[in-house]
mmCIF file with all atom_site columns, C-alpha atoms in Angstrom:
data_model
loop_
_atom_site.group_PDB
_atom_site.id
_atom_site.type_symbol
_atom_site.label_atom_id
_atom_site.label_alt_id
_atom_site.label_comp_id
_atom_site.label_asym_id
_atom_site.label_entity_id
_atom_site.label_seq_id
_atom_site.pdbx_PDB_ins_code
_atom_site.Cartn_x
_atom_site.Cartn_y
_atom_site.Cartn_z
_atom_site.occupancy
_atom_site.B_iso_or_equiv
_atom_site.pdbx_formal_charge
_atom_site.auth_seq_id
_atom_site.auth_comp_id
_atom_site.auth_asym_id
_atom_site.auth_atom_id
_atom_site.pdbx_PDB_model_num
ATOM 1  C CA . UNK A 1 1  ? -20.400 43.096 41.455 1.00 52.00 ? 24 UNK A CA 1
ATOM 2  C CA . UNK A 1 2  ? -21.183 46.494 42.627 1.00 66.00 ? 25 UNK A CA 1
ATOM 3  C CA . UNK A 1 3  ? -24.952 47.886 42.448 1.00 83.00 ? 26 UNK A CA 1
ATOM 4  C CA . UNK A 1 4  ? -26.637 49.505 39.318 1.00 81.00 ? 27 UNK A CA 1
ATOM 5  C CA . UNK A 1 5  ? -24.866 52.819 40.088 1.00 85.00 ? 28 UNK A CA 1
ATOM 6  C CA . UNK A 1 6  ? -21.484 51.827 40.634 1.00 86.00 ? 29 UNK A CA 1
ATOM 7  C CA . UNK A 1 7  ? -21.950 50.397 37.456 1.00 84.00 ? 30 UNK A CA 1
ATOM 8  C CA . UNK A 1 8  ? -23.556 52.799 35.796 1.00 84.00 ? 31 UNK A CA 1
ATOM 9  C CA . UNK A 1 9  ? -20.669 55.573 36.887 1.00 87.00 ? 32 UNK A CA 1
ATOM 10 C CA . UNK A 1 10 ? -17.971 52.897 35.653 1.00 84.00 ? 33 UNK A CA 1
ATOM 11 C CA . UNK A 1 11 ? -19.732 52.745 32.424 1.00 83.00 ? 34 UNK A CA 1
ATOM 12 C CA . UNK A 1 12 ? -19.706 56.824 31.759 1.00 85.00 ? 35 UNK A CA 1
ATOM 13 C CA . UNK A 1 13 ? -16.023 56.145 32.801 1.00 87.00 ? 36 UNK A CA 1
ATOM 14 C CA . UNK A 1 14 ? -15.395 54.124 30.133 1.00 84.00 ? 37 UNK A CA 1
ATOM 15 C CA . UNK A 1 15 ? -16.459 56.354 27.260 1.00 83.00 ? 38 UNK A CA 1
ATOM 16 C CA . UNK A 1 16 ? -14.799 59.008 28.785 1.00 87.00 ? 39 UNK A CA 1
ATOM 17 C CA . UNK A 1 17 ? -11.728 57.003 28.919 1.00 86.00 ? 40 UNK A CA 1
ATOM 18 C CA . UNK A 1 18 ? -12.210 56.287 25.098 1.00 83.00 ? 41 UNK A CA 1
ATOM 19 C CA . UNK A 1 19 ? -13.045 59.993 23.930 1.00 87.00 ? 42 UNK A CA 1
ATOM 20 C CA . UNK A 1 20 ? -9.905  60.940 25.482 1.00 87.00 ? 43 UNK A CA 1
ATOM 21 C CA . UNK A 1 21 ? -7.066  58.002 24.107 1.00 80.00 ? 44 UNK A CA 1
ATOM 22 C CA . UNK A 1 22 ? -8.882  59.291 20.659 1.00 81.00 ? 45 UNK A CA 1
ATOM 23 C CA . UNK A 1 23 ? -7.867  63.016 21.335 1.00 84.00 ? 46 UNK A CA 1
ATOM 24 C CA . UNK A 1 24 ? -4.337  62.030 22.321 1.00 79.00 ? 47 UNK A CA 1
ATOM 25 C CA . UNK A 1 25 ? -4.166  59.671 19.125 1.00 76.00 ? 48 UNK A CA 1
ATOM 26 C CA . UNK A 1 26 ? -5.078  62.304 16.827 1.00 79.00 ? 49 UNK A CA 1
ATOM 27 C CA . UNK A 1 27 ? -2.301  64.807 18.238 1.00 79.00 ? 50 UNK A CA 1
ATOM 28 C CA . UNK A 1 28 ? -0.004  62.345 18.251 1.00 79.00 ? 51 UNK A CA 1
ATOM 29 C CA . UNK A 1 29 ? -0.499  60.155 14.986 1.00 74.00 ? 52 UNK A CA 1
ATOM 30 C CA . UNK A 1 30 ? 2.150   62.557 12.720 1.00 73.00 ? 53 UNK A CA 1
ATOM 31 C CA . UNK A 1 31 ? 5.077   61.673 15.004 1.00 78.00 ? 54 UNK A CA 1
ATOM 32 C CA . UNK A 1 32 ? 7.747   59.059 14.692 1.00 73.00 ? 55 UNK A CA 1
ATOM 33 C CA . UNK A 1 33 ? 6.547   57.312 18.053 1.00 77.00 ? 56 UNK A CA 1
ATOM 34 C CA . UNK A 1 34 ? 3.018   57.643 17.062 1.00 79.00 ? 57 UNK A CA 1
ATOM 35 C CA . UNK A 1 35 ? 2.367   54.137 15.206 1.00 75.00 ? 58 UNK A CA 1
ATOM 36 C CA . UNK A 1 36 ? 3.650   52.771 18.606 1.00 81.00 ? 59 UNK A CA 1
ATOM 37 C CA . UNK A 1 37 ? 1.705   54.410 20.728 1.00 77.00 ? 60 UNK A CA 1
ATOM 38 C CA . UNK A 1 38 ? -1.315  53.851 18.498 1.00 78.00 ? 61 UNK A CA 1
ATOM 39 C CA . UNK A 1 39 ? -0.761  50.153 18.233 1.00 82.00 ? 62 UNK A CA 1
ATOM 40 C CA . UNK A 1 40 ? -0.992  50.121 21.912 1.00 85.00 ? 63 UNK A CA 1
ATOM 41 C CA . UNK A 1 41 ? -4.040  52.313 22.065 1.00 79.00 ? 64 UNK A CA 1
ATOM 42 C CA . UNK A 1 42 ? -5.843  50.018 19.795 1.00 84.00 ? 65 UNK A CA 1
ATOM 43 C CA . UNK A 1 43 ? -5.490  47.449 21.902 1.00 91.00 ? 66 UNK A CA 1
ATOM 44 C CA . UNK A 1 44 ? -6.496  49.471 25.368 1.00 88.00 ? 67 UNK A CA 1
ATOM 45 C CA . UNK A 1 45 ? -9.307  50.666 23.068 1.00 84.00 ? 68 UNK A CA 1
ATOM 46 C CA . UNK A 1 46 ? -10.599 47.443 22.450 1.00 92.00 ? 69 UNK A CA 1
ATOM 47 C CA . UNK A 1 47 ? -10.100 45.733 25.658 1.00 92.00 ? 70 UNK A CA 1
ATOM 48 C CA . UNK A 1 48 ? -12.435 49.073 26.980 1.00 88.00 ? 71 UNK A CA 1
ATOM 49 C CA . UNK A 1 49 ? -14.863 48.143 24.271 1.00 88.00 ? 72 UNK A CA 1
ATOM 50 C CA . UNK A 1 50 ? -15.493 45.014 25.557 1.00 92.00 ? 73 UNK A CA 1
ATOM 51 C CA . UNK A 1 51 ? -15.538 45.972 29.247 1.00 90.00 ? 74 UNK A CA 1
ATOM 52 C CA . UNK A 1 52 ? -18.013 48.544 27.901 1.00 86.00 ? 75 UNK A CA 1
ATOM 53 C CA . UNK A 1 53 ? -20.165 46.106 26.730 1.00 91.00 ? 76 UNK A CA 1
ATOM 54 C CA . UNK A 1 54 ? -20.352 44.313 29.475 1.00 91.00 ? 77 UNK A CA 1
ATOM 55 C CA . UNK A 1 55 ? -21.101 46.234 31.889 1.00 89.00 ? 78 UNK A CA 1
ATOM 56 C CA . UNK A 1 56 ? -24.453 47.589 29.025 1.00 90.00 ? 79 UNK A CA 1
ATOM 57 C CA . UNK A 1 57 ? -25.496 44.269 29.341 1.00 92.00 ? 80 UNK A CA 1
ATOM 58 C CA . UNK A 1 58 ? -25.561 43.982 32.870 1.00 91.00 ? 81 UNK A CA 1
ATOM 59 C CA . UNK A 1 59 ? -26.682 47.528 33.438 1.00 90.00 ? 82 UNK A CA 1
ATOM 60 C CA . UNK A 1 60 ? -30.009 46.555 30.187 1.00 91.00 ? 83 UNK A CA 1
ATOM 61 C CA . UNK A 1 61 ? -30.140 42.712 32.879 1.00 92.00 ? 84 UNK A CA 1
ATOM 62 C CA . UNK A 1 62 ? -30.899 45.237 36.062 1.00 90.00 ? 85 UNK A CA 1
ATOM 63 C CA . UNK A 1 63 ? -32.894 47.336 34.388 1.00 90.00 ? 86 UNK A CA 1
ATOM 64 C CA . UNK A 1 64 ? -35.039 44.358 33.278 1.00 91.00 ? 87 UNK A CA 1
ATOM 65 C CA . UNK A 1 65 ? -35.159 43.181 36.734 1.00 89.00 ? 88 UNK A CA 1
ATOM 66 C CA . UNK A 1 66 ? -36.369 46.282 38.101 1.00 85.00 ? 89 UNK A CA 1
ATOM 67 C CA . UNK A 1 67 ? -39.257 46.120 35.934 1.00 76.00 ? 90 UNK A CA 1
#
């Protein structure tokens, strides 16, 4: 596990990661590919979401410990 940080940095990753798959799913959702492609982004999507949530609960568990 890396420190608070690291972890902090990975977690402004993620959302950044997830703003962007939503911009690319939006330009690409009227094309004959685009149910493919969004099948598989659902799935990235969620696997982010619960990455994402880990890493809040670890970052809200240092936090605590700091205090």
């Amino acid at each position: 596990m890396g420190n608070k940080f690291d972890i902090t940095e990975e977690f402004i990753n993620l959302d950044e990661k997830v703003v962007e798959l939503e911009n690319v799913c939006d330009k690409i959702n009227d094309t004959e590919r685009g149910s493919h492609l969004l099948e598989m982004y659902n799935q990235k999507k969620q696997e982010a979401e619960i990455q994402r949530d880990r890493l809040a609960m670890i970052i809200d568990a240092m936090n605590a410990a700091e205090d």
